[in-house]
């Protein structure tokens, strides 16, 4: 049937069918050996309707996923889950508009800042004093480089702005902190050569990049989820969004315009004013960006208990 359907439609459906068969065999095998009431997936973009079906067929009650990252447009297609545990209100709802099927959205805050910073020993001994921290992201990645606005915004505006900041403030201690699993970006490295910006990948702390962010006076990023997490948990952070064109990253985040830096002059003035204040968002802002995350795990557990 697959063979003749492929001929009739002029498309090789076998390439799709083999993945379906693989998933059925894989999850039948897993759930023949293990059973549970609840399923958690910390990568919301890695949910699977076949897995969900077989999980429930073998006694599972509810499937769920965590919001690990910003629900930017190319990453949020075809997400299937009973529950979506989000950072803040209304976040994640774009997933249903992009072909997914999520039955309930529950804002709980960030599981990652809770486990890595808020409930962890503060390991700051090796972290230097920082005036400006640029929080990195995996830009040379197929899900990031989806349009010319993104590529031009990052390589032709964002990186040159960071370089110019280092020239305008030669005495500032500026660090570009990538995640420890960053594979490297030669184009970015070349653009930032011959500057006083220190590019770091090693965490040097059990608190990962959170230690660097809470040690820094100013936190900036082109598209890291940490901007939301930090603002919701007592530390100001901003997205640098040249000309306001980086729409794919901020879709569905309400009350956030004042945390998007659209011009270089705005960025320069902020650094001149040495904005080192704690996050002063009102409760409405925090609820939309990232709910306070001290008890994210407990909130999830209590929610499931009450549901049950």
Short mmCIF file of N, CA, C and O in Angstrom, two decimals, residues 27-121:
data_model
loop_
_atom_site.label_atom_id
_atom_site.label_comp_id
_atom_site.label_asym_id
_atom_site.label_seq_id
_atom_site.Cartn_x
_atom_site.Cartn_y
_atom_site.Cartn_z
N UNK A 27 8.82 2.22 21.59
CA UNK A 27 8.04 2.52 22.79
C UNK A 27 7.25 1.31 23.29
O UNK A 27 6.99 1.18 24.49
N UNK A 28 6.89 0.38 22.39
CA UNK A 28 6.29 -0.87 22.85
C UNK A 28 7.29 -1.63 23.74
O UNK A 28 6.92 -2.21 24.76
N UNK A 29 8.55 -1.62 23.32
CA UNK A 29 9.58 -2.30 24.09
C UNK A 29 9.79 -1.64 25.44
O UNK A 29 9.83 -2.29 26.48
N UNK A 30 9.91 -0.30 25.45
CA UNK A 30 10.16 0.44 26.70
C UNK A 30 9.03 0.21 27.70
O UNK A 30 9.25 -0.13 28.87
N UNK A 31 7.78 0.39 27.25
CA UNK A 31 6.66 0.34 28.18
C UNK A 31 6.19 -1.08 28.46
O UNK A 31 5.29 -1.28 29.28
N UNK A 32 6.81 -2.07 27.81
CA UNK A 32 6.58 -3.46 28.23
C UNK A 32 7.41 -3.78 29.47
O UNK A 32 7.12 -4.75 30.18
N UNK A 33 8.43 -2.97 29.72
CA UNK A 33 9.32 -3.19 30.86
C UNK A 33 9.12 -2.18 31.98
O UNK A 33 9.45 -2.45 33.14
N UNK A 34 8.63 -0.99 31.65
CA UNK A 34 8.46 0.06 32.65
C UNK A 34 7.05 0.64 32.56
O UNK A 34 6.50 0.78 31.47
N UNK A 35 6.51 1.00 33.70
CA UNK A 35 5.20 1.63 33.73
C UNK A 35 5.22 2.78 34.73
O UNK A 35 6.01 2.78 35.68
N UNK A 36 4.38 3.77 34.51
CA UNK A 36 4.32 4.93 35.40
C UNK A 36 2.97 5.62 35.23
O UNK A 36 2.25 5.39 34.25
N UNK A 37 2.65 6.47 36.19
CA UNK A 37 1.42 7.24 36.09
C UNK A 37 1.61 8.50 35.26
O UNK A 37 0.72 8.91 34.52
N UNK A 38 2.79 9.14 35.43
CA UNK A 38 3.02 10.42 34.76
C UNK A 38 4.32 10.38 33.95
O UNK A 38 5.30 9.76 34.36
N UNK A 39 4.28 11.05 32.82
CA UNK A 39 5.46 11.15 31.97
C UNK A 39 5.90 12.60 31.87
O UNK A 39 5.08 13.49 31.63
N UNK A 40 7.20 12.85 32.07
CA UNK A 40 7.76 14.20 32.00
C UNK A 40 8.79 14.26 30.88
O UNK A 40 9.67 13.40 30.79
N UNK A 41 8.72 15.30 30.06
CA UNK A 41 9.71 15.52 29.01
C UNK A 41 10.21 16.95 29.15
O UNK A 41 9.43 17.90 29.00
N UNK A 42 11.50 17.12 29.46
CA UNK A 42 12.00 18.48 29.67
C UNK A 42 12.28 19.20 28.36
O UNK A 42 12.56 20.40 28.36
N UNK A 43 12.18 18.49 27.23
CA UNK A 43 12.29 19.13 25.92
C UNK A 43 10.90 19.14 25.29
O UNK A 43 10.48 18.16 24.69
N UNK A 44 10.20 20.25 25.41
CA UNK A 44 8.83 20.28 24.90
C UNK A 44 8.77 20.03 23.40
O UNK A 44 7.77 19.56 22.87
N UNK A 45 9.88 20.32 22.71
CA UNK A 45 9.92 20.15 21.26
C UNK A 45 10.23 18.71 20.86
O UNK A 45 10.41 18.41 19.68
N UNK A 46 10.29 17.81 21.83
CA UNK A 46 10.63 16.42 21.55
C UNK A 46 9.51 15.48 21.97
O UNK A 46 9.74 14.32 22.26
N UNK A 47 8.28 15.98 22.02
CA UNK A 47 7.15 15.13 22.38
C UNK A 47 6.77 14.26 21.18
O UNK A 47 7.13 14.55 20.04
N UNK A 48 6.00 13.20 21.45
CA UNK A 48 5.72 12.21 20.42
C UNK A 48 4.33 11.61 20.65
O UNK A 48 4.09 10.95 21.67
N UNK A 49 3.39 11.81 19.75
CA UNK A 49 2.03 11.29 19.94
C UNK A 49 1.96 9.77 19.97
O UNK A 49 1.10 9.20 20.64
N UNK A 50 2.89 9.09 19.27
CA UNK A 50 2.92 7.63 19.33
C UNK A 50 3.34 7.17 20.71
O UNK A 50 2.74 6.26 21.30
N UNK A 51 4.37 7.81 21.26
CA UNK A 51 4.81 7.49 22.62
C UNK A 51 3.67 7.73 23.61
O UNK A 51 3.43 6.92 24.50
N UNK A 52 3.00 8.89 23.48
CA UNK A 52 1.91 9.21 24.40
C UNK A 52 0.83 8.13 24.38
O UNK A 52 0.31 7.72 25.43
N UNK A 53 0.47 7.67 23.20
CA UNK A 53 -0.57 6.66 23.05
C UNK A 53 -0.16 5.35 23.73
O UNK A 53 -0.94 4.77 24.50
N UNK A 54 1.07 4.89 23.47
CA UNK A 54 1.52 3.62 24.03
C UNK A 54 1.71 3.74 25.54
O UNK A 54 1.42 2.81 26.30
N UNK A 55 2.17 4.92 26.01
CA UNK A 55 2.32 5.16 27.46
C UNK A 55 0.98 4.99 28.16
O UNK A 55 0.88 4.33 29.21
N UNK A 56 -0.08 5.56 27.60
CA UNK A 56 -1.40 5.46 28.24
C UNK A 56 -2.01 4.07 28.05
O UNK A 56 -2.75 3.58 28.91
N UNK A 57 -1.68 3.42 26.95
CA UNK A 57 -2.18 2.07 26.70
C UNK A 57 -1.65 1.10 27.74
O UNK A 57 -2.29 0.08 28.05
N UNK A 58 -0.48 1.42 28.32
CA UNK A 58 0.14 0.54 29.32
C UNK A 58 -0.08 1.05 30.75
O UNK A 58 0.65 0.68 31.66
N UNK A 59 -1.06 1.95 30.93
CA UNK A 59 -1.43 2.37 32.28
C UNK A 59 -1.08 3.79 32.67
O UNK A 59 -1.39 4.23 33.78
N UNK A 60 -0.42 4.54 31.80
CA UNK A 60 -0.09 5.92 32.11
C UNK A 60 -1.32 6.80 32.20
O UNK A 60 -2.31 6.58 31.49
N UNK A 61 -1.28 7.83 33.06
CA UNK A 61 -2.43 8.71 33.26
C UNK A 61 -2.28 10.00 32.45
O UNK A 61 -3.16 10.36 31.66
N UNK A 62 -1.15 10.72 32.64
CA UNK A 62 -0.97 12.00 31.97
C UNK A 62 0.46 12.14 31.45
O UNK A 62 1.41 11.74 32.12
N UNK A 63 0.57 12.76 30.30
CA UNK A 63 1.89 13.13 29.78
C UNK A 63 2.09 14.63 30.00
O UNK A 63 1.12 15.41 30.01
N UNK A 64 3.34 15.04 30.17
CA UNK A 64 3.62 16.46 30.39
C UNK A 64 4.98 16.81 29.83
O UNK A 64 5.83 15.94 29.60
N UNK A 65 5.20 18.11 29.64
CA UNK A 65 6.51 18.59 29.20
C UNK A 65 6.80 19.92 29.90
O UNK A 65 5.89 20.64 30.31
N UNK A 66 8.10 20.19 30.06
CA UNK A 66 8.55 21.44 30.68
C UNK A 66 8.94 22.43 29.60
O UNK A 66 9.42 22.05 28.52
N UNK A 67 8.81 23.70 29.89
CA UNK A 67 9.32 24.74 29.00
C UNK A 67 10.79 24.95 29.31
O UNK A 67 11.15 25.70 30.21
N UNK A 68 11.63 24.32 28.55
CA UNK A 68 13.07 24.43 28.74
C UNK A 68 13.60 25.73 28.14
O UNK A 68 14.56 26.32 28.64
N UNK A 69 13.00 26.17 27.04
CA UNK A 69 13.52 27.32 26.32
C UNK A 69 12.38 28.20 25.84
O UNK A 69 11.20 27.88 26.02
N UNK A 70 12.73 29.32 25.24
CA UNK A 70 11.72 30.18 24.63
C UNK A 70 10.95 29.40 23.57
O UNK A 70 11.53 28.62 22.82
N UNK A 71 9.67 29.62 23.52
CA UNK A 71 8.84 28.94 22.52
C UNK A 71 8.90 29.70 21.20
O UNK A 71 7.88 30.18 20.69
N UNK A 72 10.11 29.81 20.65
CA UNK A 72 10.21 30.56 19.41
C UNK A 72 9.67 29.72 18.26
O UNK A 72 9.58 28.50 18.32
N UNK A 73 9.27 30.41 17.20
CA UNK A 73 8.41 29.82 16.18
C UNK A 73 8.91 28.51 15.58
O UNK A 73 8.16 27.53 15.53
N UNK A 74 10.16 28.41 15.10
CA UNK A 74 10.55 27.16 14.43
C UNK A 74 10.71 25.97 15.37
O UNK A 74 10.77 24.83 14.91
N UNK A 75 10.74 26.20 16.69
CA UNK A 75 10.94 25.12 17.65
C UNK A 75 9.63 24.61 18.24
O UNK A 75 9.61 23.61 18.94
N UNK A 76 8.54 25.29 17.96
CA UNK A 76 7.29 25.07 18.70
C UNK A 76 6.21 24.36 17.88
O UNK A 76 5.05 24.37 18.27
N UNK A 77 6.60 23.75 16.78
CA UNK A 77 5.63 23.06 15.93
C UNK A 77 5.38 21.63 16.41
O UNK A 77 6.29 20.95 16.85
N UNK A 78 4.12 21.20 16.33
CA UNK A 78 3.74 19.81 16.56
C UNK A 78 4.18 19.30 17.94
O UNK A 78 4.90 18.31 18.05
N UNK A 79 3.75 20.00 18.96
CA UNK A 79 4.01 19.59 20.35
C UNK A 79 2.75 18.92 20.88
O UNK A 79 1.67 19.50 20.84
N UNK A 80 2.89 17.70 21.37
CA UNK A 80 1.75 16.92 21.84
C UNK A 80 1.95 16.56 23.30
O UNK A 80 2.90 15.86 23.66
N UNK A 81 1.05 17.03 24.17
CA UNK A 81 1.18 16.73 25.59
C UNK A 81 -0.13 17.06 26.29
O UNK A 81 -0.84 17.98 25.89
N UNK A 82 -0.45 16.31 27.34
CA UNK A 82 -1.62 16.66 28.14
C UNK A 82 -1.40 17.98 28.88
O UNK A 82 -2.29 18.82 28.94
N UNK A 83 -0.19 18.13 29.45
CA UNK A 83 0.12 19.30 30.27
C UNK A 83 1.42 19.94 29.79
O UNK A 83 2.39 19.24 29.50
N UNK A 84 1.41 21.25 29.69
CA UNK A 84 2.61 22.01 29.36
C UNK A 84 2.94 22.87 30.56
O UNK A 84 2.24 23.83 30.87
N UNK A 85 4.01 22.52 31.30
CA UNK A 85 4.44 23.29 32.46
C UNK A 85 5.31 24.45 31.96
O UNK A 85 6.46 24.26 31.57
N UNK A 86 4.75 25.66 31.99
CA UNK A 86 5.41 26.81 31.38
C UNK A 86 6.10 27.69 32.41
O UNK A 86 5.86 27.60 33.61
N UNK A 87 6.99 28.57 31.91
CA UNK A 87 7.67 29.53 32.77
C UNK A 87 6.68 30.54 33.34
O UNK A 87 6.74 30.90 34.51
N UNK A 88 5.80 31.06 32.48
CA UNK A 88 4.87 32.10 32.90
C UNK A 88 3.55 31.99 32.16
O UNK A 88 3.36 31.14 31.29
N UNK A 89 2.63 32.87 32.51
CA UNK A 89 1.29 32.86 31.93
C UNK A 89 1.33 33.08 30.42
O UNK A 89 2.12 33.88 29.93
N UNK A 90 0.49 32.37 29.73
CA UNK A 90 0.28 32.49 28.28
C UNK A 90 1.44 31.97 27.45
O UNK A 90 1.31 31.82 26.24
N UNK A 91 2.56 31.68 28.06
CA UNK A 91 3.67 31.14 27.28
C UNK A 91 3.38 29.70 26.87
O UNK A 91 2.79 28.94 27.62
N UNK A 92 3.82 29.36 25.68
CA UNK A 92 3.62 28.02 25.16
C UNK A 92 2.39 27.85 24.32
O UNK A 92 2.27 26.89 23.55
N UNK A 93 1.45 28.79 24.43
CA UNK A 93 0.18 28.62 23.71
C UNK A 93 0.34 28.70 22.20
O UNK A 93 -0.51 28.23 21.45
N UNK A 94 1.46 29.28 21.76
CA UNK A 94 1.76 29.30 20.33
C UNK A 94 1.86 27.88 19.77
O UNK A 94 1.61 27.64 18.59
N UNK A 95 2.21 26.91 20.62
CA UNK A 95 2.40 25.53 20.15
C UNK A 95 1.11 24.97 19.53
O UNK A 95 1.17 24.24 18.54
N UNK A 96 -0.03 25.28 20.11
CA UNK A 96 -1.29 24.80 19.56
C UNK A 96 -1.62 25.48 18.24
O UNK A 96 -2.31 24.91 17.39
N UNK A 97 -1.15 26.70 18.06
CA UNK A 97 -1.37 27.41 16.79
C UNK A 97 -0.50 26.84 15.67
O UNK A 97 -0.75 27.10 14.49
N UNK A 98 0.55 26.10 16.06
CA UNK A 98 1.50 25.58 15.08
C UNK A 98 1.36 24.08 14.89
O UNK A 98 2.32 23.38 14.58
N UNK A 99 0.14 23.57 15.06
CA UNK A 99 -0.13 22.17 14.74
C UNK A 99 -0.04 21.21 15.90
O UNK A 99 -0.18 20.00 15.71
N UNK A 100 0.20 21.71 17.11
CA UNK A 100 0.31 20.83 18.27
C UNK A 100 -1.02 20.60 18.95
O UNK A 100 -2.05 21.12 18.54
N UNK A 101 -0.98 19.80 19.99
CA UNK A 101 -2.20 19.50 20.75
C UNK A 101 -1.83 19.39 22.23
O UNK A 101 -1.44 18.33 22.71
N UNK A 102 -1.94 20.51 22.92
CA UNK A 102 -1.68 20.56 24.37
C UNK A 102 -3.00 20.88 25.05
O UNK A 102 -3.67 21.86 24.71
N UNK A 103 -3.38 20.07 26.01
CA UNK A 103 -4.70 20.20 26.61
C UNK A 103 -4.74 21.23 27.74
O UNK A 103 -5.76 21.86 27.97
N UNK A 104 -3.61 21.39 28.45
CA UNK A 104 -3.62 22.31 29.59
C UNK A 104 -2.25 22.97 29.74
O UNK A 104 -1.22 22.29 29.67
N UNK A 105 -2.24 24.28 29.97
CA UNK A 105 -1.02 25.02 30.22
C UNK A 105 -1.00 25.42 31.70
O UNK A 105 -1.94 26.03 32.21
N UNK A 106 0.08 25.06 32.37
CA UNK A 106 0.20 25.34 33.80
C UNK A 106 1.50 26.09 34.07
O UNK A 106 2.59 25.51 34.02
N UNK A 107 1.44 27.42 34.35
CA UNK A 107 2.67 28.17 34.66
C UNK A 107 3.21 27.78 36.03
O UNK A 107 2.48 27.85 37.03
N UNK A 108 4.48 27.38 36.09
CA UNK A 108 5.08 26.92 37.35
C UNK A 108 6.45 27.53 37.61
O UNK A 108 7.04 27.31 38.66
N UNK A 109 6.99 28.30 36.66
CA UNK A 109 8.35 28.81 36.81
C UNK A 109 9.35 27.90 36.12
O UNK A 109 8.99 27.04 35.33
N UNK A 110 10.62 28.09 36.45
CA UNK A 110 11.70 27.37 35.78
C UNK A 110 12.27 26.26 36.67
O UNK A 110 12.81 26.51 37.74
N UNK A 111 12.16 25.03 36.18
CA UNK A 111 12.75 23.90 36.88
C UNK A 111 14.27 24.01 36.93
O UNK A 111 14.91 23.57 37.87
N UNK A 112 14.86 24.64 35.91
CA UNK A 112 16.32 24.66 35.79
C UNK A 112 16.98 25.69 36.70
O UNK A 112 18.01 25.42 37.30
N UNK A 113 16.39 26.89 36.82
CA UNK A 113 16.98 27.86 37.74
C UNK A 113 16.72 27.43 39.18
O UNK A 113 17.52 27.72 40.08
N UNK A 114 15.65 26.70 39.42
CA UNK A 114 15.40 26.17 40.76
C UNK A 114 16.48 25.18 41.16
O UNK A 114 17.08 25.29 42.24
N UNK A 115 16.75 24.20 40.29
CA UNK A 115 17.67 23.12 40.65
C UNK A 115 19.13 23.53 40.57
O UNK A 115 19.97 23.00 41.30
N UNK A 116 19.45 24.50 39.69
CA UNK A 116 20.85 24.87 39.46
C UNK A 116 21.30 26.06 40.29
O UNK A 116 22.48 26.21 40.58
N UNK A 117 20.33 26.92 40.68
CA UNK A 117 20.71 28.12 41.43
C UNK A 117 19.95 28.29 42.74
O UNK A 117 20.53 28.32 43.81
N UNK A 118 18.63 28.34 42.69
CA UNK A 118 17.84 28.68 43.87
C UNK A 118 17.94 27.63 44.97
O UNK A 118 17.96 27.96 46.16
N UNK A 119 18.02 26.35 44.61
CA UNK A 119 18.10 25.27 45.61
C UNK A 119 19.49 24.66 45.68
O UNK A 119 19.67 23.57 46.20
N UNK A 120 20.46 25.37 45.14
CA UNK A 120 21.82 24.85 45.07
C UNK A 120 22.77 25.74 45.88
O UNK A 120 22.52 26.94 46.06
N UNK A 121 23.85 25.15 46.35
CA UNK A 121 24.90 25.93 47.00
C UNK A 121 25.43 26.98 46.02
O UNK A 121 25.59 26.72 44.83
#
